[in-house]
PDB file of C-alpha atoms and ligand atoms in Angstrom:
ATOM      1  CA  MET A 267      -5.398  42.560  -8.055  1.00 97.00           C
ATOM      2  CA  ARG A 268      -3.539  43.784  -5.014  1.00 98.00           C
ATOM      3  CA  LEU A 269      -1.777  41.505  -2.554  1.00 98.00           C
ATOM      4  CA  THR A 270      -1.360  42.919   0.959  1.00 98.00           C
ATOM      5  CA  VAL A 271       0.858  41.151   3.468  1.00 98.00           C
ATOM      6  CA  ILE A 272      -0.899  41.027   6.857  1.00 98.00           C
ATOM      7  CA  GLY A 273       1.708  38.749   8.402  1.00 98.00           C
ATOM      8  CA  CYS A 274       4.439  36.550   7.006  1.00 98.00           C
ATOM      9  CA  ALA A 275       6.485  35.139   9.894  1.00 98.00           C
ATOM     10  CA  GLY A 276       7.265  31.470   9.447  1.00 97.00           C
ATOM     11  CA  SER A 277       6.102  28.821  11.926  1.00 96.00           C
ATOM     12  CA  VAL A 278       5.356  31.231  14.804  1.00 96.00           C
ATOM     13  CA  ALA A 279       4.454  34.914  15.002  1.00 97.00           C
ATOM     14  CA  GLY A 280       7.546  37.086  15.469  1.00 95.00           C
ATOM     15  CA  PRO A 281       7.932  40.119  17.753  1.00 94.00           C
ATOM     16  CA  ASP A 282       6.711  42.493  15.030  1.00 95.00           C
ATOM     17  CA  ASN A 283       5.224  40.157  12.457  1.00 97.00           C
ATOM     18  CA  PRO A 284       2.156  37.893  12.706  1.00 98.00           C
ATOM     19  CA  ALA A 285       2.159  34.455  11.144  1.00 98.00           C
ATOM     20  CA  SER A 286       0.845  33.735   7.646  1.00 98.00           C
ATOM     21  CA  SER A 287      -1.976  35.944   6.337  1.00 98.00           C
ATOM     22  CA  TYR A 288      -2.401  37.788   3.042  1.00 99.00           C
ATOM     23  CA  LEU A 289      -5.255  39.805   1.577  1.00 98.00           C
ATOM     24  CA  LEU A 290      -5.995  39.658  -2.132  1.00 98.00           C
ATOM     25  CA  ASP A 291      -8.426  42.272  -3.406  1.00 98.00           C
ATOM     26  CA  ALA A 292      -9.702  43.159  -6.850  1.00 98.00           C
ATOM     27  CA  GLU A 293     -12.176  45.568  -8.425  1.00 96.00           C
ATOM     28  CA  ALA A 294     -14.993  43.954 -10.401  1.00 96.00           C
ATOM     29  CA  ASP A 295     -18.695  44.592 -11.009  1.00 94.00           C
ATOM     30  CA  GLY A 296     -18.426  48.048  -9.441  1.00 96.00           C
ATOM     31  CA  ARG A 297     -17.152  46.874  -6.064  1.00 97.00           C
ATOM     32  CA  THR A 298     -14.049  45.591  -4.277  1.00 98.00           C
ATOM     33  CA  TRP A 299     -13.773  41.826  -3.745  1.00 98.00           C
ATOM     34  CA  ARG A 300     -11.652  40.623  -0.818  1.00 98.00           C
ATOM     35  CA  LEU A 301     -10.162  37.159  -0.489  1.00 98.00           C
ATOM     36  CA  LEU A 302      -8.044  36.256   2.541  1.00 99.00           C
ATOM     37  CA  LEU A 303      -5.259  33.677   2.253  1.00 99.00           C
ATOM     38  CA  ASP A 304      -4.594  32.063   5.645  1.00 99.00           C
ATOM     39  CA  LEU A 305      -5.236  33.564   9.086  1.00 98.00           C
ATOM     40  CA  GLY A 306      -2.323  32.444  11.228  1.00 98.00           C
ATOM     41  CA  SER A 307      -1.497  33.218  14.836  1.00 98.00           C
ATOM     42  CA  GLY A 308      -1.506  36.938  15.585  1.00 98.00           C
ATOM     43  CA  ALA A 309      -2.939  38.008  12.220  1.00 98.00           C
ATOM     44  CA  ILE A 310      -6.443  38.945  13.403  1.00 98.00           C
ATOM     45  CA  GLY A 311      -5.035  42.103  15.048  1.00 98.00           C
ATOM     46  CA  PRO A 312      -3.393  43.841  12.057  1.00 98.00           C
ATOM     47  CA  LEU A 313      -6.051  42.479   9.690  1.00 98.00           C
ATOM     48  CA  GLN A 314      -8.498  44.871  11.392  1.00 98.00           C
ATOM     49  CA  ALA A 315      -6.204  47.786  10.561  1.00 97.00           C
ATOM     50  CA  VAL A 316      -6.570  46.961   6.858  1.00 97.00           C
ATOM     51  CA  LEU A 317     -10.286  46.208   6.596  1.00 97.00           C
ATOM     52  CA  ASP A 318     -13.445  45.342   8.508  1.00 97.00           C
ATOM     53  CA  PRO A 319     -13.186  41.522   8.582  1.00 97.00           C
ATOM     54  CA  ALA A 320     -16.977  41.344   8.127  1.00 97.00           C
ATOM     55  CA  THR A 321     -16.419  42.605   4.552  1.00 97.00           C
ATOM     56  CA  LEU A 322     -14.353  39.571   3.531  1.00 98.00           C
ATOM     57  CA  ASP A 323     -15.847  37.723   0.556  1.00 98.00           C
ATOM     58  CA  GLY A 324     -13.948  34.503   1.159  1.00 98.00           C
ATOM     59  CA  ILE A 325     -11.156  32.823   3.101  1.00 99.00           C
ATOM     60  CA  LEU A 326      -8.699  30.237   1.757  1.00 98.00           C
ATOM     61  CA  ILE A 327      -6.723  28.204   4.283  1.00 98.00           C
ATOM     62  CA  SER A 328      -3.620  26.318   3.150  1.00 99.00           C
ATOM     63  CA  HIS A 329      -3.512  23.811   6.035  1.00 98.00           C
ATOM     64  CA  GLY A 330      -4.272  23.239   9.685  1.00 98.00           C
ATOM     65  CA  HIS A 331      -1.029  24.295  11.369  1.00 98.00           C
ATOM     66  CA  PRO A 332      -1.546  27.147  13.884  1.00 98.00           C
ATOM     67  CA  ASP A 333       0.645  29.597  11.961  1.00 98.00           C
ATOM     68  CA  HIS A 334      -1.896  29.341   9.103  1.00 98.00           C
ATOM     69  CA  CYS A 335      -5.313  29.006  10.713  1.00 98.00           C
ATOM     70  CA  ALA A 336      -5.212  29.594  14.492  1.00 98.00           C
ATOM     71  CA  ASP A 337      -6.924  32.993  14.321  1.00 98.00           C
ATOM     72  CA  LEU A 338      -9.997  31.635  12.523  1.00 98.00           C
ATOM     73  CA  ALA A 339     -11.461  31.034  15.985  1.00 97.00           C
ATOM     74  CA  SER A 340     -10.746  34.676  16.896  1.00 98.00           C
ATOM     75  CA  LEU A 341     -12.362  35.863  13.664  1.00 98.00           C
ATOM     76  CA  SER A 342     -15.383  33.743  14.519  1.00 98.00           C
ATOM     77  CA  VAL A 343     -15.686  35.450  17.905  1.00 97.00           C
ATOM     78  CA  LEU A 344     -15.333  38.882  16.282  1.00 97.00           C
ATOM     79  CA  LEU A 345     -18.056  38.133  13.740  1.00 97.00           C
ATOM     80  CA  ARG A 346     -20.429  36.628  16.331  1.00 96.00           C
ATOM     81  CA  TYR A 347     -20.026  39.253  19.059  1.00 96.00           C
ATOM     82  CA  GLY A 348     -18.450  42.312  17.379  1.00 96.00           C
ATOM     83  CA  PRO A 349     -20.022  45.251  15.537  1.00 94.00           C
ATOM     84  CA  SER A 350     -21.338  43.093  12.684  1.00 92.00           C
ATOM     85  CA  SER A 351     -23.232  40.694  14.941  1.00 92.00           C
ATOM     86  CA  GLY A 352     -26.970  40.783  14.378  1.00 88.00           C
ATOM     87  CA  THR A 353     -26.648  42.555  11.038  1.00 92.00           C
ATOM     88  CA  GLY A 354     -27.692  39.527   9.004  1.00 92.00           C
ATOM     89  CA  LEU A 355     -24.185  38.979   7.676  1.00 92.00           C
ATOM     90  CA  ALA A 356     -24.131  35.989   5.325  1.00 96.00           C
ATOM     91  CA  PRO A 357     -21.683  33.216   6.254  1.00 98.00           C
ATOM     92  CA  ILE A 358     -18.273  33.876   4.699  1.00 98.00           C
ATOM     93  CA  PRO A 359     -17.084  31.108   2.355  1.00 98.00           C
ATOM     94  CA  LEU A 360     -14.216  29.246   4.058  1.00 98.00           C
ATOM     95  CA  TRP A 361     -12.301  26.794   1.884  1.00 98.00           C
ATOM     96  CA  GLY A 362      -9.345  24.593   2.672  1.00 98.00           C
ATOM     97  CA  PRO A 363      -8.116  21.008   2.919  1.00 98.00           C
ATOM     98  CA  ASP A 364      -9.986  18.382   4.920  1.00 98.00           C
ATOM     99  CA  GLY A 365     -10.015  19.050   8.650  1.00 97.00           C
ATOM    100  CA  ILE A 366      -9.982  22.856   8.880  1.00 98.00           C
ATOM    101  CA  ASP A 367     -13.515  22.771  10.332  1.00 97.00           C
ATOM    102  CA  GLU A 368     -12.268  20.452  13.066  1.00 96.00           C
ATOM    103  CA  ARG A 369      -9.347  22.796  13.797  1.00 95.00           C
ATOM    104  CA  VAL A 370     -11.820  25.681  14.366  1.00 96.00           C
ATOM    105  CA  ARG A 371     -13.838  23.469  16.747  1.00 95.00           C
ATOM    106  CA  GLN A 372     -10.665  22.505  18.636  1.00 94.00           C
ATOM    107  CA  VAL A 373      -9.497  26.085  19.140  1.00 94.00           C
ATOM    108  CA  GLU A 374     -13.029  27.179  20.049  1.00 92.00           C
ATOM    109  CA  GLY A 375     -13.040  24.406  22.652  1.00 92.00           C
ATOM    110  CA  ALA A 376     -16.796  23.892  22.415  1.00 85.00           C
ATOM    111  CA  SER A 377     -18.671  20.691  21.726  1.00 83.00           C
ATOM    112  CA  ASP A 378     -21.067  22.369  19.297  1.00 88.00           C
ATOM    113  CA  ASP A 379     -20.542  24.042  15.930  1.00 93.00           C
ATOM    114  CA  ALA A 380     -21.034  27.634  17.136  1.00 93.00           C
ATOM    115  CA  GLY A 381     -17.473  28.556  16.124  1.00 95.00           C
ATOM    116  CA  LEU A 382     -18.202  27.571  12.545  1.00 97.00           C
ATOM    117  CA  ALA A 383     -21.499  29.487  12.318  1.00 96.00           C
ATOM    118  CA  PRO A 384     -19.982  32.634  10.687  1.00 97.00           C
ATOM    119  CA  PHE A 385     -18.430  30.520   7.924  1.00 98.00           C
ATOM    120  CA  ALA A 386     -19.706  28.553   4.947  1.00 98.00           C
ATOM    121  CA  TRP A 387     -17.144  25.766   5.214  1.00 98.00           C
ATOM    122  CA  ARG A 388     -16.200  23.605   2.231  1.00 98.00           C
ATOM    123  CA  ALA A 389     -13.260  21.207   1.860  1.00 98.00           C
ATOM    124  CA  LEU A 390     -11.329  21.549  -1.388  1.00 98.00           C
ATOM    125  CA  ALA A 391      -9.658  18.572  -3.071  1.00 98.00           C
ATOM    126  CA  PRO A 392      -6.354  18.810  -4.927  1.00 98.00           C
ATOM    127  CA  GLY A 393      -7.078  19.691  -8.543  1.00 98.00           C
ATOM    128  CA  GLU A 394     -10.437  21.296  -7.737  1.00 98.00           C
ATOM    129  CA  THR A 395     -11.284  24.704  -9.252  1.00 98.00           C
ATOM    130  CA  ARG A 396     -13.928  27.053  -7.854  1.00 98.00           C
ATOM    131  CA  SER A 397     -14.964  30.636  -8.560  1.00 98.00           C
ATOM    132  CA  LEU A 398     -15.533  33.412  -6.057  1.00 98.00           C
ATOM    133  CA  GLY A 399     -16.515  36.762  -7.565  1.00 97.00           C
ATOM    134  CA  PRO A 400     -13.730  37.707 -10.010  1.00 98.00           C
ATOM    135  CA  PHE A 401     -11.335  35.099  -8.585  1.00 98.00           C
ATOM    136  CA  THR A 402     -10.841  31.592  -9.967  1.00 98.00           C
ATOM    137  CA  VAL A 403      -9.151  29.364  -7.395  1.00 98.00           C
ATOM    138  CA  THR A 404      -7.423  26.066  -8.198  1.00 98.00           C
ATOM    139  CA  ALA A 405      -5.986  23.869  -5.440  1.00 98.00           C
ATOM    140  CA  ALA A 406      -2.941  21.601  -5.644  1.00 98.00           C
ATOM    141  CA  ARG A 407      -1.585  19.077  -3.181  1.00 98.00           C
ATOM    142  CA  ALA A 408       1.380  20.411  -1.196  1.00 98.00           C
ATOM    143  CA  TRP A 409       4.097  18.208   0.351  1.00 98.00           C
ATOM    144  CA  HIS A 410       3.756  18.789   4.088  1.00 98.00           C
ATOM    145  CA  PRO A 411       3.170  16.552   7.149  1.00 98.00           C
ATOM    146  CA  VAL A 412      -0.571  17.372   7.304  1.00 98.00           C
ATOM    147  CA  PRO A 413      -3.181  17.744   4.506  1.00 98.00           C
ATOM    148  CA  ALA A 414      -2.064  20.934   2.772  1.00 98.00           C
ATOM    149  CA  LEU A 415      -2.979  22.824  -0.387  1.00 98.00           C
ATOM    150  CA  ALA A 416      -1.262  25.366  -2.582  1.00 99.00           C
ATOM    151  CA  TYR A 417      -3.496  27.770  -4.498  1.00 99.00           C
ATOM    152  CA  ARG A 418      -3.464  29.281  -7.959  1.00 98.00           C
ATOM    153  CA  ILE A 419      -5.703  32.345  -8.092  1.00 98.00           C
ATOM    154  CA  GLU A 420      -6.592  34.046 -11.352  1.00 98.00           C
ATOM    155  CA  GLY A 421      -8.251  37.452 -11.358  1.00 98.00           C
ATOM    156  CA  PRO A 422      -8.263  40.894 -12.975  1.00 98.00           C
ATOM    157  CA  SER A 423      -4.876  42.510 -13.502  1.00 97.00           C
ATOM    158  CA  GLU A 424      -4.262  46.076 -12.323  1.00 91.00           C
ATOM    159  CA  SER A 425      -3.094  46.844 -15.883  1.00 91.00           C
ATOM    160  CA  GLY A 426      -6.102  45.214 -17.601  1.00 90.00           C
ATOM    161  CA  GLY A 427      -6.598  41.603 -18.631  1.00 95.00           C
ATOM    162  CA  ALA A 428      -6.002  38.738 -16.244  1.00 97.00           C
ATOM    163  CA  ALA A 429      -3.235  37.952 -13.782  1.00 98.00           C
ATOM    164  CA  THR A 430      -2.252  34.971 -11.678  1.00 98.00           C
ATOM    165  CA  VAL A 431      -1.069  34.703  -8.079  1.00 98.00           C
ATOM    166  CA  VAL A 432       0.193  31.389  -6.721  1.00 99.00           C
ATOM    167  CA  PHE A 433       0.501  30.784  -2.979  1.00 99.00           C
ATOM    168  CA  THR A 434       2.487  27.715  -1.961  1.00 98.00           C
ATOM    169  CA  GLY A 435       1.258  27.499   1.632  1.00 98.00           C
ATOM    170  CA  ASP A 436       3.788  25.209   3.315  1.00 98.00           C
ATOM    171  CA  THR A 437       5.452  22.629   1.095  1.00 98.00           C
ATOM    172  CA  ASP A 438       8.650  20.910   0.082  1.00 98.00           C
ATOM    173  CA  LEU A 439       9.585  21.136  -3.594  1.00 98.00           C
ATOM    174  CA  CYS A 440       7.600  18.692  -5.755  1.00 98.00           C
ATOM    175  CA  ASP A 441       6.234  18.428  -9.288  1.00 98.00           C
ATOM    176  CA  ASP A 442       2.644  19.316  -8.280  1.00 98.00           C
ATOM    177  CA  ILE A 443       3.847  22.643  -6.874  1.00 98.00           C
ATOM    178  CA  VAL A 444       5.949  23.414  -9.956  1.00 98.00           C
ATOM    179  CA  ALA A 445       2.895  22.688 -12.132  1.00 98.00           C
ATOM    180  CA  ILE A 446       0.445  24.866 -10.179  1.00 98.00           C
ATOM    181  CA  ALA A 447       2.958  27.755 -10.228  1.00 98.00           C
ATOM    182  CA  ALA A 448       3.459  27.702 -14.015  1.00 98.00           C
ATOM    183  CA  ASP A 449       3.876  31.200 -15.504  1.00 98.00           C
ATOM    184  CA  ALA A 450       2.527  32.915 -12.361  1.00 98.00           C
ATOM    185  CA  ASP A 451       2.685  36.707 -12.379  1.00 98.00           C
ATOM    186  CA  VAL A 452       3.429  36.579  -8.656  1.00 98.00           C
ATOM    187  CA  LEU A 453       4.606  33.450  -6.859  1.00 98.00           C
ATOM    188  CA  LEU A 454       4.206  33.821  -3.102  1.00 98.00           C
ATOM    189  CA  ALA A 455       6.533  31.044  -1.984  1.00 98.00           C
ATOM    190  CA  GLU A 456       7.441  29.932   1.486  1.00 98.00           C
ATOM    191  CA  ALA A 457      11.074  29.588   2.591  1.00 98.00           C
ATOM    192  CA  GLY A 458      10.590  28.073   6.000  1.00 97.00           C
ATOM    193  CA  TRP A 459      14.004  26.447   6.185  1.00 96.00           C
ATOM    194  CA  ALA A 460      17.364  28.092   6.549  1.00 93.00           C
ATOM    195  CA  ASP A 461      19.756  26.703   3.924  1.00 85.00           C
ATOM    196  CA  ARG A 462      21.213  23.774   5.877  1.00 82.00           C
ATOM    197  CA  ALA A 463      22.137  20.293   4.753  1.00 76.00           C
ATOM    198  CA  GLU A 464      20.213  18.558   7.527  1.00 88.00           C
ATOM    199  CA  ASN A 465      16.707  19.914   6.781  1.00 93.00           C
ATOM    200  CA  PRO A 466      14.168  17.066   6.910  1.00 95.00           C
ATOM    201  CA  ILE A 467      12.280  16.341   3.692  1.00 95.00           C
ATOM    202  CA  GLY A 468       8.578  16.853   3.089  1.00 97.00           C
ATOM    203  CA  ILE A 469       8.052  19.997   5.170  1.00 97.00           C
ATOM    204  CA  HIS A 470       9.432  23.301   3.816  1.00 98.00           C
ATOM    205  CA  LEU A 471      11.430  25.009   1.070  1.00 98.00           C
ATOM    206  CA  THR A 472      14.738  26.783   1.583  1.00 97.00           C
ATOM    207  CA  GLY A 473      15.322  30.177  -0.026  1.00 98.00           C
ATOM    208  CA  ALA A 474      17.279  28.443  -2.785  1.00 97.00           C
ATOM    209  CA  GLN A 475      14.395  26.007  -3.384  1.00 98.00           C
ATOM    210  CA  ALA A 476      11.867  28.853  -3.498  1.00 98.00           C
ATOM    211  CA  GLY A 477      14.059  30.422  -6.182  1.00 98.00           C
ATOM    212  CA  GLU A 478      14.394  27.096  -8.000  1.00 98.00           C
ATOM    213  CA  LEU A 479      10.603  26.697  -7.924  1.00 98.00           C
ATOM    214  CA  ALA A 480      10.136  30.170  -9.419  1.00 98.00           C
ATOM    215  CA  ARG A 481      12.723  29.467 -12.114  1.00 98.00           C
ATOM    216  CA  ARG A 482      11.321  26.052 -13.060  1.00 98.00           C
ATOM    217  CA  ALA A 483       7.744  27.421 -13.097  1.00 98.00           C
ATOM    218  CA  ARG A 484       8.810  30.498 -15.138  1.00 98.00           C
ATOM    219  CA  ALA A 485       7.180  32.794 -12.559  1.00 98.00           C
ATOM    220  CA  LYS A 486       7.566  36.489 -13.393  1.00 98.00           C
ATOM    221  CA  ARG A 487       7.980  37.686  -9.786  1.00 98.00           C
ATOM    222  CA  LEU A 488       8.866  35.762  -6.645  1.00 98.00           C
ATOM    223  CA  VAL A 489       7.794  36.977  -3.207  1.00 98.00           C
ATOM    224  CA  VAL A 490       9.687  35.027  -0.540  1.00 98.00           C
ATOM    225  CA  THR A 491       7.684  34.523   2.634  1.00 98.00           C
ATOM    226  CA  HIS A 492       7.356  32.367   5.792  1.00 98.00           C
ATOM    227  CA  VAL A 493      10.944  33.049   6.898  1.00 98.00           C
ATOM    228  CA  ALA A 494      11.229  32.168  10.581  1.00 96.00           C
ATOM    229  CA  SER A 495      11.828  35.139  12.859  1.00 92.00           C
ATOM    230  CA  TRP A 496      15.124  33.607  14.064  1.00 93.00           C
ATOM    231  CA  VAL A 497      16.504  33.353  10.505  1.00 94.00           C
ATOM    232  CA  ASP A 498      18.282  36.210   8.665  1.00 94.00           C
ATOM    233  CA  PRO A 499      15.803  37.052   5.858  1.00 96.00           C
ATOM    234  CA  THR A 500      18.462  38.789   3.746  1.00 96.00           C
ATOM    235  CA  ALA A 501      20.415  35.507   3.536  1.00 97.00           C
ATOM    236  CA  THR A 502      17.227  33.658   2.502  1.00 97.00           C
ATOM    237  CA  LEU A 503      16.518  36.307  -0.146  1.00 98.00           C
ATOM    238  CA  ALA A 504      20.084  36.119  -1.490  1.00 98.00           C
ATOM    239  CA  GLN A 505      19.716  32.350  -1.883  1.00 97.00           C
ATOM    240  CA  ALA A 506      16.427  32.811  -3.752  1.00 98.00           C
ATOM    241  CA  ARG A 507      17.869  35.527  -6.015  1.00 98.00           C
ATOM    242  CA  ALA A 508      20.719  33.250  -7.035  1.00 98.00           C
ATOM    243  CA  GLU A 509      18.026  31.108  -8.694  1.00 98.00           C
ATOM    244  CA  HIS A 510      15.523  33.789  -9.771  1.00 98.00           C
ATOM    245  CA  PRO A 511      16.525  37.441 -10.269  1.00 96.00           C
ATOM    246  CA  HIS A 512      13.073  38.933  -9.610  1.00 95.00           C
ATOM    247  CA  ALA A 513      12.772  37.902  -5.961  1.00 98.00           C
ATOM    248  CA  VAL A 514      11.740  40.169  -3.086  1.00 98.00           C
ATOM    249  CA  LEU A 515      10.905  39.598   0.563  1.00 98.00           C
ATOM    250  CA  ALA A 516       7.402  39.747   1.983  1.00 98.00           C
ATOM    251  CA  ALA A 517       7.010  42.098   4.957  1.00 98.00           C
ATOM    252  CA  PRO A 518       3.986  43.140   7.017  1.00 98.00           C
ATOM    253  CA  GLY A 519       2.005  45.930   5.344  1.00 98.00           C
ATOM    254  CA  VAL A 520       3.682  45.641   1.959  1.00 98.00           C
ATOM    255  CA  VAL A 521       1.286  45.812  -1.016  1.00 98.00           C
ATOM    256  CA  PHE A 522       2.007  44.267  -4.399  1.00 98.00           C
ATOM    257  CA  ASP A 523       0.083  45.476  -7.468  1.00 97.00           C
ATOM    258  CA  ILE A 524      -0.474  42.548  -9.783  1.00 97.00           C
TER     259      ILE A 524
HETATM  260 ZN1   ZN B 276       3.837  27.366   8.376  1.00 71.69          ZN
HETATM  261 ZN1   ZN B 277       2.817  23.983   8.206  1.00 71.69          ZN
END
């Protein structure tokens, strides 16, 4: 599998970095399979530099905050009116926690379901496992103020055999997240908080907590993401590395072979 960072800015898009969006692709059955993780504010632009969005095989959304799903409405417009319109494109599977369909309707601003037409929407429950091409996706409940899921995705390794990517979405540190991240080859973990004593509970990880999560879950590699654009990412990375030595920062355009 290959993990490409489309955007990784935390909470809002930054001046040179869209909000949360990652592309996971894998070769299987003689073709490339493409699974998108989140499509946050600003991500629809650079996503088109990486692939034709009409070729996506599936979309996983972690939760309904704008920095994770706002550009679904833009993708819908692109698919309905762009070059792929009228080509008989099958609806793209769109999976996420309860309410993502309503978020698309809200951003679309229409009273009908036209915005959802390009998607085959399905709510996932925590603990549910589903297959999509070579990917096996398992959802876990995240600790966040709105319904939110973390995802464990198993698929073909670049070096043969199978590999596992775990994406935390947005979450505070909790046992469900440690469990879903167990022995991950790559743990894509948010660090939405700067390391301050007064951070409220139940929203985000700090860099140190992302590192603690990786250590407790015995993850092989930690990719620290969702650092707010007003926070020094090198400080967040240093805090994560104090807990887990194999930590790196996500950045737009970076590709990880898994
Ligand atoms: Zn977020
Ligand atoms: Zn959030």
